[in-house]
C-alpha cells in the first residue's frame, strides 16, 4: 500500500521506518496511516523535526522479551515466548493489554502498542501506550495449566511493571481468569496490593462496566456519528462480527437503541438471523460462548438462522457494520461488497480489522468510517477509570461509570470531528483521531526534551 505522505519530514521518517521494518506489515500499516493523516498538522509544528519527535514516536521506548516455562497436567514441560512493548510514556504510565494467542509476535504487538499510544491519548486520561503478551494459546488448557502459565509469565513480567510504571490489562485470550491469576502472582511476589493490572474481579479492585466497556463505547461513538447526519439507530440493520465481549455488548447496546443485529461470527464462520438477535437470543450466545462452544450452536437453538461455514458476514445487506473480532477482517473485496449492499457506516470494535486499501475505498464511497483507536477506546477508558478507583480506594456504581464512559466517547468523537474539519476533510474520523491523539503526545515529548 502506498501512502500519500505530503509533509517532507513525515515522508523521510516513513522511508526510514519502512526500510528498517520491511518484514513488519501490521506495524507499517499503522505507522503509514498515521504519518499520512498527521502531515497537515506537522506542517504547522516545526519544533517537531528539531526535537526528532517523529523518529522517537515510531520507536518503542523499550521492548522486553523473555521465555515462559510451564508444565502441563501430564508433567510435560513447555516453553513459550513472552513480550512487553513499552511504547510511549510521555503522558502517563504505559497502558495496554496482554494478548495470549499463537499469532503473537513483535509485529503484531508493535502495531497494537503504537495504536494504543494514540487511543489512550484520545481518552484524555493520563495514560501512555504499551502492549504485550505471549504466543501461548489458553484454549483447550485446564484451569490449572492456565494458572501455572500465568504465574510463570508474571514471575518475569512483574519486575517491569507497576501502578505508576506500566499497567497491563486483558486482551484476546486474556480474560478475568487470566488477569486474576497474574494479579495473585504479582501480589505474592511483591507483597503489595496495588492497581498494577486492570480488568480485575470486582472483589479485588475491578470496576463495574469493564466487561461491557469496549462494546458499549463503540456504539456510543457510532451513535454520535449518526447524530451528525440527523439520524439514530432506530430500525437500522447491523452486521456484527465476533462473539466475544466486544461483539456481545455492542449487540446488547444496539438492541437497546432499536437496531436490528443480524450476524455474529467466530473463526469457523458466521450466523445470519433474518429475524434479528434479540436479548433472549443474545443471552443464549453468552451462555454457550462462556463454555467456549462455537457460534454454530446458535442455529441449533434458532433454526431459522443460517450458519455460513468459513465465511465473513460482510456480504449481507445492512445499514451499519461493526467488525469486533480481530485484525484483518475487512479487505478491499469485502469493502466493495459492503458498499454495493448499502452499508453507510463502519465502526471498528477490534484493533485495525480493516485493511488500509479497504478504508480508502469506503471513504471514497461516502461510507462513514470510525477507526478503532477512537471507536473502541471505551475499554481502555474504563481501565483508566479503574486505575483512578484503585488509587482512591473507591468503587463507583454502574451508572457512574457508564455515564463517564459515554461522556468520554462523546468527547473523543467531537474532538476527532473538529480536527477533521480543521485539518482534513470534514467527517474524516481517521485523520481527526490521529491528529488529536498525536498532538497531545507530541507536545508532551517536546516539553520533556530528548528522552
Short mmCIF file of C-alpha atoms in Angstrom, two decimals:
data_model
loop_
_atom_site.label_atom_id
_atom_site.label_comp_id
_atom_site.label_asym_id
_atom_site.label_seq_id
_atom_site.Cartn_x
_atom_site.Cartn_y
_atom_site.Cartn_z
CA UNK A 1 0.00 0.00 0.00
CA UNK A 2 1.36 3.41 -1.00
CA UNK A 3 0.67 6.28 1.37
CA UNK A 4 0.14 9.87 0.27
CA UNK A 5 2.51 11.46 2.77
CA UNK A 6 2.85 15.11 1.77
CA UNK A 7 4.96 16.54 4.58
CA UNK A 8 8.69 16.14 3.85
CA UNK A 9 9.58 15.32 7.47
CA UNK A 10 6.83 12.68 7.70
CA UNK A 11 7.97 11.22 4.36
CA UNK A 12 11.60 11.00 5.45
CA UNK A 13 10.64 9.18 8.67
CA UNK A 14 8.32 6.86 6.71
CA UNK A 15 11.10 5.95 4.27
CA UNK A 16 13.41 5.15 7.18
CA UNK A 17 10.95 3.08 9.20
CA UNK A 18 9.55 1.20 6.18
CA UNK A 19 13.07 0.09 5.22
CA UNK A 20 14.08 -0.79 8.77
CA UNK A 21 10.96 -2.89 9.47
CA UNK A 22 10.10 -4.15 5.98
CA UNK A 23 9.05 -7.50 7.45
CA UNK A 24 6.53 -5.98 9.91
CA UNK A 25 3.45 -5.38 7.77
CA UNK A 26 0.92 -4.70 10.51
CA UNK A 27 3.19 -2.19 12.22
CA UNK A 28 3.96 -0.43 8.94
CA UNK A 29 0.26 -0.10 8.05
CA UNK A 30 -0.41 1.54 11.42
CA UNK A 31 2.54 3.93 11.05
CA UNK A 32 1.83 4.73 7.39
CA UNK A 33 -1.79 5.69 8.02
CA UNK A 34 -0.80 7.95 10.90
CA UNK A 35 2.05 9.71 9.08
CA UNK A 36 -0.21 10.27 6.07
CA UNK A 37 -3.00 11.84 8.10
CA UNK A 38 -0.93 13.96 10.50
CA UNK A 39 1.04 15.68 7.71
CA UNK A 40 -1.15 18.84 7.77
CA UNK A 41 -0.58 19.44 11.47
CA UNK A 42 3.15 18.58 11.28
CA UNK A 43 3.41 21.39 8.70
CA UNK A 44 2.38 23.81 11.44
CA UNK A 45 4.71 22.40 14.14
CA UNK A 46 8.35 23.00 13.02
CA UNK A 47 9.56 22.22 16.54
CA UNK A 48 8.83 18.52 15.94
CA UNK A 49 11.68 17.94 13.50
CA UNK A 50 14.12 19.94 15.62
CA UNK A 51 13.32 17.65 18.56
CA UNK A 52 13.27 14.43 16.47
CA UNK A 53 9.74 13.75 17.70
CA UNK A 54 8.59 11.55 14.81
CA UNK A 55 11.72 9.41 14.91
CA UNK A 56 11.02 8.77 18.59
CA UNK A 57 7.28 8.46 18.08
CA UNK A 58 7.64 5.43 15.79
CA UNK A 59 10.15 3.61 18.01
CA UNK A 60 9.14 1.90 21.27
CA UNK A 61 10.88 3.21 24.35
CA UNK A 62 11.54 -0.36 25.41
CA UNK A 63 10.87 -3.92 24.24
CA UNK A 64 11.11 -6.75 26.75
CA UNK A 65 11.29 -10.38 25.58
CA UNK A 66 11.55 -13.42 27.81
CA UNK A 67 10.92 -17.14 27.95
CA UNK A 68 7.94 -18.54 29.86
CA UNK A 69 8.47 -22.12 31.10
CA UNK A 70 5.42 -24.04 32.37
CA UNK A 71 4.30 -27.62 32.99
CA UNK A 72 1.09 -29.19 31.71
CA UNK A 73 -1.16 -31.55 33.68
CA UNK A 74 0.72 -34.58 32.38
CA UNK A 75 4.04 -33.27 33.67
CA UNK A 76 5.38 -32.26 30.26
CA UNK A 77 7.45 -29.07 30.16
CA UNK A 78 6.71 -26.29 27.65
CA UNK A 79 8.41 -23.02 26.70
CA UNK A 80 6.57 -20.01 25.27
CA UNK A 81 7.77 -16.52 24.46
CA UNK A 82 6.64 -13.51 26.49
CA UNK A 83 6.72 -9.88 25.39
CA UNK A 84 6.06 -6.38 26.66
CA UNK A 85 6.34 -3.44 24.27
CA UNK A 86 6.51 -0.23 26.32
CA UNK A 87 5.90 2.21 23.50
CA UNK A 88 5.46 5.72 24.88
CA UNK A 89 5.14 7.16 28.38
CA UNK A 90 5.06 10.88 27.54
CA UNK A 91 1.59 11.46 29.03
CA UNK A 92 1.41 8.72 31.66
CA UNK A 93 2.35 5.15 32.65
CA UNK A 94 2.36 2.60 29.85
CA UNK A 95 -1.16 1.18 29.49
CA UNK A 96 -2.33 -1.61 27.23
CA UNK A 97 -3.48 -5.20 27.16
CA UNK A 98 -1.80 -8.57 27.24
CA UNK A 99 -2.69 -10.95 24.41
CA UNK A 100 -2.28 -14.74 24.68
CA UNK A 101 -2.58 -16.19 21.18
CA UNK A 102 -0.42 -18.18 18.73
CA UNK A 103 -0.29 -15.18 16.34
CA UNK A 104 1.50 -13.00 18.91
CA UNK A 105 4.83 -11.69 17.66
CA UNK A 106 6.71 -8.39 17.67
CA UNK A 107 4.99 -7.12 14.51
CA UNK A 108 1.52 -7.56 15.99
CA UNK A 109 2.48 -6.17 19.39
CA UNK A 110 4.29 -3.15 17.96
CA UNK A 111 1.27 -2.24 15.82
CA UNK A 112 -1.04 -2.66 18.81
CA UNK A 113 1.26 -0.66 21.08
CA UNK A 114 1.61 2.15 18.53
CA UNK A 115 -2.17 2.36 18.13
CA UNK A 116 -2.56 2.25 21.92
CA UNK A 117 -0.47 5.41 22.33
CA UNK A 118 -2.96 7.39 20.22
CA UNK A 119 -6.02 5.64 21.63
CA UNK A 120 -5.02 6.40 25.22
CA UNK A 121 -4.24 9.99 24.32
CA UNK A 122 -7.74 10.35 22.84
CA UNK A 123 -9.39 9.33 26.12
CA UNK A 124 -7.88 12.48 27.73
CA UNK A 125 -6.81 10.28 30.68
CA UNK A 126 -3.12 10.31 31.76
CA UNK A 127 -2.05 7.04 30.14
CA UNK A 128 0.86 6.19 27.87
CA UNK A 129 0.77 3.27 25.46
CA UNK A 130 2.04 -0.29 25.56
CA UNK A 131 1.12 -3.85 24.65
CA UNK A 132 2.30 -7.33 25.49
CA UNK A 133 1.51 -10.98 25.68
CA UNK A 134 2.65 -14.42 24.64
CA UNK A 135 2.29 -16.97 21.84
CA UNK A 136 0.63 -19.25 24.44
CA UNK A 137 -2.86 -20.49 23.48
CA UNK A 138 -5.17 -20.79 26.52
CA UNK A 139 -7.87 -22.60 24.51
CA UNK A 140 -8.16 -26.25 25.46
CA UNK A 141 -5.99 -25.82 28.54
CA UNK A 142 -7.20 -26.68 32.04
CA UNK A 143 -7.57 -24.00 34.70
CA UNK A 144 -4.50 -25.46 36.46
CA UNK A 145 -2.41 -25.24 33.26
CA UNK A 146 -3.51 -21.64 32.61
CA UNK A 147 -2.72 -20.76 36.23
CA UNK A 148 0.78 -22.22 36.02
CA UNK A 149 1.45 -20.39 32.77
CA UNK A 150 0.16 -17.05 34.13
CA UNK A 151 2.23 -17.41 37.28
CA UNK A 152 5.37 -18.14 35.26
CA UNK A 153 4.62 -15.23 32.90
CA UNK A 154 4.17 -12.79 35.80
CA UNK A 155 7.29 -14.09 37.59
CA UNK A 156 9.31 -12.36 34.88
CA UNK A 157 6.97 -9.52 33.91
CA UNK A 158 6.48 -8.22 37.48
CA UNK A 159 9.90 -6.53 37.55
CA UNK A 160 8.97 -4.35 34.54
CA UNK A 161 5.51 -3.11 35.60
CA UNK A 162 3.88 -1.16 38.42
CA UNK A 163 0.94 1.10 39.23
CA UNK A 164 2.96 4.19 38.22
CA UNK A 165 5.13 2.50 35.57
CA UNK A 166 3.14 0.12 33.38
CA UNK A 167 -0.40 -1.15 33.97
CA UNK A 168 -1.35 -4.09 31.72
CA UNK A 169 -4.89 -5.35 31.15
CA UNK A 170 -6.58 -8.18 29.28
CA UNK A 171 -6.88 -8.61 25.53
CA UNK A 172 -7.52 -11.53 23.20
CA UNK A 173 -7.04 -14.77 25.16
CA UNK A 174 -6.72 -12.91 28.46
CA UNK A 175 -9.98 -12.59 30.39
CA UNK A 176 -10.90 -12.31 34.03
CA UNK A 177 -9.43 -15.73 34.89
CA UNK A 178 -6.01 -14.92 33.46
CA UNK A 179 -5.91 -11.41 34.93
CA UNK A 180 -6.77 -12.81 38.38
CA UNK A 181 -4.01 -15.42 38.23
CA UNK A 182 -1.45 -12.82 37.18
CA UNK A 183 -2.62 -10.33 39.82
CA UNK A 184 -2.35 -13.01 42.50
CA UNK A 185 1.20 -13.86 41.47
CA UNK A 186 2.23 -10.17 41.38
CA UNK A 187 0.83 -9.70 44.89
CA UNK A 188 2.57 -12.86 46.08
CA UNK A 189 5.97 -11.78 44.75
CA UNK A 190 5.87 -8.09 45.72
CA UNK A 191 3.73 -8.30 48.86
CA UNK A 192 1.79 -5.31 47.52
CA UNK A 193 -1.90 -4.85 46.74
CA UNK A 194 -1.78 -2.22 44.01
CA UNK A 195 -3.63 -1.34 40.82
CA UNK A 196 -0.98 -2.95 38.65
CA UNK A 197 -3.49 -4.72 36.40
CA UNK A 198 -6.93 -3.66 35.19
CA UNK A 199 -9.83 -5.91 34.30
CA UNK A 200 -9.69 -7.42 37.78
CA UNK A 201 -12.61 -9.07 39.54
CA UNK A 202 -14.99 -6.79 41.44
CA UNK A 203 -13.98 -8.43 44.70
CA UNK A 204 -10.36 -7.26 44.39
CA UNK A 205 -10.34 -3.83 42.80
CA UNK A 206 -12.13 -4.26 39.48
CA UNK A 207 -14.57 -1.76 38.01
CA UNK A 208 -18.20 -2.19 37.11
CA UNK A 209 -18.94 -1.87 33.35
CA UNK A 210 -15.38 -3.01 32.42
CA UNK A 211 -16.52 -6.14 30.52
CA UNK A 212 -19.14 -4.06 28.67
CA UNK A 213 -16.97 -1.00 28.10
CA UNK A 214 -15.48 -1.59 24.65
CA UNK A 215 -18.77 -2.73 23.12
CA UNK A 216 -20.84 -0.01 24.77
CA UNK A 217 -18.25 2.65 23.92
CA UNK A 218 -18.20 1.55 20.29
CA UNK A 219 -21.94 2.10 19.95
CA UNK A 220 -21.83 5.41 21.87
CA UNK A 221 -19.25 6.62 19.34
CA UNK A 222 -21.29 5.42 16.36
CA UNK A 223 -24.42 6.98 17.85
CA UNK A 224 -22.64 10.34 17.77
CA UNK A 225 -21.66 9.75 14.13
CA UNK A 226 -25.29 9.16 13.21
CA UNK A 227 -26.39 12.27 15.12
CA UNK A 228 -24.07 14.31 12.87
CA UNK A 229 -26.20 13.32 9.87
CA UNK A 230 -29.50 13.71 11.70
CA UNK A 231 -30.44 10.10 12.41
CA UNK A 232 -30.10 7.31 15.01
CA UNK A 233 -30.07 3.52 15.31
CA UNK A 234 -33.85 3.02 15.28
CA UNK A 235 -34.64 0.40 12.64
CA UNK A 236 -31.05 0.19 11.37
CA UNK A 237 -29.92 -3.30 10.28
CA UNK A 238 -26.46 -4.03 11.66
CA UNK A 239 -23.72 -6.59 10.97
CA UNK A 240 -21.52 -7.52 13.92
CA UNK A 241 -18.52 -9.83 13.66
CA UNK A 242 -17.04 -11.75 16.57
CA UNK A 243 -18.83 -13.32 19.52
CA UNK A 244 -16.66 -12.26 22.44
CA UNK A 245 -17.11 -9.43 24.93
CA UNK A 246 -16.89 -6.61 22.39
CA UNK A 247 -19.36 -8.19 19.97
CA UNK A 248 -21.75 -9.27 22.73
CA UNK A 249 -22.02 -5.90 24.43
CA UNK A 250 -22.05 -3.94 21.18
CA UNK A 251 -25.02 -6.12 20.20
CA UNK A 252 -26.67 -5.55 23.56
CA UNK A 253 -26.36 -1.79 23.26
CA UNK A 254 -27.60 -1.84 19.64
CA UNK A 255 -30.67 -3.80 20.71
CA UNK A 256 -31.43 -1.25 23.43
CA UNK A 257 -31.19 1.57 20.89
CA UNK A 258 -33.68 -0.02 18.50
CA UNK A 259 -31.28 -1.54 15.94
CA UNK A 260 -31.63 -4.99 14.39
CA UNK A 261 -28.46 -7.08 14.66
CA UNK A 262 -28.47 -9.99 12.19
CA UNK A 263 -24.97 -11.52 12.40
CA UNK A 264 -22.32 -12.77 14.81
CA UNK A 265 -19.22 -14.80 13.94
CA UNK A 266 -16.15 -16.69 15.11
CA UNK A 267 -13.14 -18.29 13.42
CA UNK A 268 -15.34 -21.06 11.95
CA UNK A 269 -17.86 -18.81 10.15
CA UNK A 270 -20.87 -16.59 10.83
CA UNK A 271 -24.55 -16.90 11.65
CA UNK A 272 -27.23 -14.85 9.90
CA UNK A 273 -30.57 -14.43 11.66
CA UNK A 274 -33.08 -12.61 9.42
CA UNK A 275 -35.40 -12.06 12.39
CA UNK A 276 -32.68 -10.29 14.35
CA UNK A 277 -30.80 -11.20 17.52
CA UNK A 278 -32.88 -10.05 20.48
CA UNK A 279 -31.82 -10.02 24.14
CA UNK A 280 -33.08 -13.56 24.75
CA UNK A 281 -31.02 -14.89 21.84
CA UNK A 282 -28.01 -12.87 22.95
CA UNK A 283 -28.30 -14.35 26.46
CA UNK A 284 -28.06 -17.79 24.85
CA UNK A 285 -24.94 -16.73 22.91
CA UNK A 286 -23.34 -15.51 26.13
CA UNK A 287 -24.17 -18.82 27.80
CA UNK A 288 -22.65 -21.13 25.19
CA UNK A 289 -19.79 -18.72 24.48
CA UNK A 290 -18.93 -18.92 28.19
CA UNK A 291 -18.41 -22.65 27.67
CA UNK A 292 -16.09 -21.92 24.69
CA UNK A 293 -18.51 -23.53 22.23
CA UNK A 294 -18.60 -22.42 18.59
CA UNK A 295 -21.05 -19.98 17.01
CA UNK A 296 -22.89 -22.71 15.06
CA UNK A 297 -24.54 -23.64 18.38
CA UNK A 298 -26.84 -20.70 17.66
CA UNK A 299 -28.60 -22.36 14.71
CA UNK A 300 -29.28 -25.50 16.74
CA UNK A 301 -31.40 -23.40 19.10
CA UNK A 302 -32.79 -20.98 16.49
CA UNK A 303 -33.19 -22.98 13.24
CA UNK A 304 -34.47 -20.03 11.19
CA UNK A 305 -30.93 -18.67 11.33
CA UNK A 306 -28.25 -19.95 8.94
CA UNK A 307 -24.62 -20.78 9.60
CA UNK A 308 -22.13 -19.89 6.84
CA UNK A 309 -19.04 -22.01 7.37
CA UNK A 310 -15.67 -20.39 6.76
CA UNK A 311 -17.21 -17.09 5.66
CA UNK A 312 -17.35 -13.50 6.91
CA UNK A 313 -20.62 -11.58 7.40
CA UNK A 314 -19.80 -8.62 5.15
CA UNK A 315 -21.80 -9.93 2.20
CA UNK A 316 -25.15 -9.44 3.93
CA UNK A 317 -27.27 -6.36 3.22
CA UNK A 318 -27.38 -3.89 6.10
CA UNK A 319 -27.02 -0.24 7.11
CA UNK A 320 -24.10 -0.45 9.57
CA UNK A 321 -21.16 -2.81 10.16
CA UNK A 322 -19.15 -3.37 13.32
CA UNK A 323 -16.02 -5.55 12.94
CA UNK A 324 -15.40 -6.75 16.51
CA UNK A 325 -13.29 -9.90 16.12
CA UNK A 326 -9.62 -9.29 15.30
CA UNK A 327 -7.26 -7.52 12.88
CA UNK A 328 -7.55 -8.02 9.10
CA UNK A 329 -11.26 -8.81 8.84
CA UNK A 330 -12.20 -6.42 6.02
CA UNK A 331 -10.21 -6.45 2.80
CA UNK A 332 -10.78 -4.40 -0.35
CA UNK A 333 -13.08 -7.02 -1.89
CA UNK A 334 -15.17 -7.06 1.30
CA UNK A 335 -15.42 -3.26 1.22
CA UNK A 336 -16.66 -3.34 -2.38
CA UNK A 337 -19.42 -5.80 -1.44
CA UNK A 338 -20.36 -3.71 1.61
CA UNK A 339 -20.77 -0.57 -0.50
CA UNK A 340 -22.82 -2.50 -3.07
CA UNK A 341 -25.09 -3.83 -0.31
CA UNK A 342 -25.84 -0.40 1.17
CA UNK A 343 -23.55 -0.13 4.19
CA UNK A 344 -23.41 3.53 5.26
CA UNK A 345 -21.37 3.29 8.49
CA UNK A 346 -18.44 1.13 9.60
CA UNK A 347 -17.06 1.46 13.13
CA UNK A 348 -14.19 -0.71 14.35
CA UNK A 349 -14.65 -2.62 17.59
CA UNK A 350 -11.45 -4.60 17.08
CA UNK A 351 -7.93 -3.23 16.57
CA UNK A 352 -7.23 -2.49 12.90
CA UNK A 353 -9.74 -5.00 11.46
CA UNK A 354 -9.94 -3.02 8.20
CA UNK A 355 -7.08 -3.03 5.71
CA UNK A 356 -5.79 0.36 4.55
CA UNK A 357 -6.98 -0.06 0.96
CA UNK A 358 -10.45 -1.03 2.22
CA UNK A 359 -10.61 2.09 4.41
CA UNK A 360 -9.67 4.23 1.42
CA UNK A 361 -12.39 2.63 -0.73
CA UNK A 362 -15.08 3.01 1.96
CA UNK A 363 -14.25 6.67 2.48
CA UNK A 364 -14.20 7.41 -1.26
CA UNK A 365 -17.69 5.90 -1.47
CA UNK A 366 -19.06 8.15 1.30
CA UNK A 367 -19.22 5.44 3.96
CA UNK A 368 -18.79 6.93 7.45
CA UNK A 369 -15.76 5.19 8.96
CA UNK A 370 -14.56 5.16 12.58
CA UNK A 371 -11.03 3.82 13.29
CA UNK A 372 -10.55 1.54 16.28
CA UNK A 373 -8.21 3.89 18.09
CA UNK A 374 -11.23 6.18 18.52
CA UNK A 375 -14.30 3.96 18.41
CA UNK A 376 -13.03 1.09 20.58
CA UNK A 377 -11.32 3.30 23.17
CA UNK A 378 -14.08 2.61 25.70
CA UNK A 379 -12.28 -0.42 27.10
CA UNK A 380 -9.07 1.38 27.96
CA UNK A 381 -11.09 4.41 29.12
CA UNK A 382 -12.80 2.32 31.80
CA UNK A 383 -9.45 0.69 32.58
CA UNK A 384 -8.24 4.23 33.28
CA UNK A 385 -11.27 4.77 35.50
CA UNK A 386 -10.41 1.51 37.29
CA UNK A 387 -6.91 2.88 37.92
CA UNK A 388 -8.46 6.02 39.41
CA UNK A 389 -10.74 3.99 41.66
CA UNK A 390 -7.80 1.84 42.81
CA UNK A 391 -5.70 4.92 43.59
CA UNK A 392 -8.50 6.49 45.63
CA UNK A 393 -9.69 3.18 47.15
CA UNK A 394 -13.17 3.87 45.78
CA UNK A 395 -15.81 1.86 43.93
CA UNK A 396 -18.20 3.73 41.63
CA UNK A 397 -21.66 2.49 40.69
CA UNK A 398 -22.51 1.09 37.25
CA UNK A 399 -24.44 4.25 36.48
CA UNK A 400 -21.49 6.47 37.41
CA UNK A 401 -19.00 4.51 35.30
CA UNK A 402 -21.38 4.24 32.33
CA UNK A 403 -22.06 7.98 32.41
CA UNK A 404 -18.32 8.73 32.47
CA UNK A 405 -17.77 6.25 29.60
CA UNK A 406 -20.48 7.83 27.48
CA UNK A 407 -19.05 11.30 28.06
CA UNK A 408 -15.53 10.16 27.18
CA UNK A 409 -16.72 8.59 23.93
CA UNK A 410 -18.67 11.74 23.06
CA UNK A 411 -15.57 13.83 23.72
CA UNK A 412 -13.42 11.56 21.54
CA UNK A 413 -15.97 11.80 18.73
CA UNK A 414 -16.30 15.57 18.96
CA UNK A 415 -12.54 16.11 19.11
CA UNK A 416 -11.89 13.89 16.10
CA UNK A 417 -14.69 15.53 14.12
CA UNK A 418 -13.44 19.04 14.91
CA UNK A 419 -9.86 18.12 13.92
CA UNK A 420 -11.05 16.59 10.65
CA UNK A 421 -12.90 19.80 9.85
CA UNK A 422 -9.87 21.96 10.66
CA UNK A 423 -7.06 19.95 9.08
CA UNK A 424 -8.52 17.42 6.64
CA UNK A 425 -11.93 16.57 5.20
CA UNK A 426 -14.90 17.16 7.49
CA UNK A 427 -16.10 13.83 8.82
CA UNK A 428 -12.79 12.01 8.17
CA UNK A 429 -12.55 10.36 11.58
CA UNK A 430 -9.31 8.54 10.69
CA UNK A 431 -7.43 11.80 10.14
CA UNK A 432 -9.20 13.57 13.00
CA UNK A 433 -8.46 10.87 15.58
CA UNK A 434 -4.82 10.56 14.53
CA UNK A 435 -4.29 14.32 14.72
CA UNK A 436 -5.92 14.79 18.14
CA UNK A 437 -4.10 11.82 19.65
CA UNK A 438 -0.75 12.75 18.13
CA UNK A 439 -0.70 16.46 19.04
CA UNK A 440 -1.14 15.80 22.75
CA UNK A 441 1.66 13.23 22.85
CA UNK A 442 3.96 15.29 20.60
CA UNK A 443 3.59 18.41 22.75
CA UNK A 444 4.46 16.38 25.85
CA UNK A 445 7.51 14.91 24.13
CA UNK A 446 8.78 18.35 23.09
CA UNK A 447 8.26 19.73 26.58
CA UNK A 448 10.18 16.87 28.22
CA UNK A 449 13.21 17.14 25.98
CA UNK A 450 15.16 14.48 24.11
CA UNK A 451 14.39 11.42 26.26
#
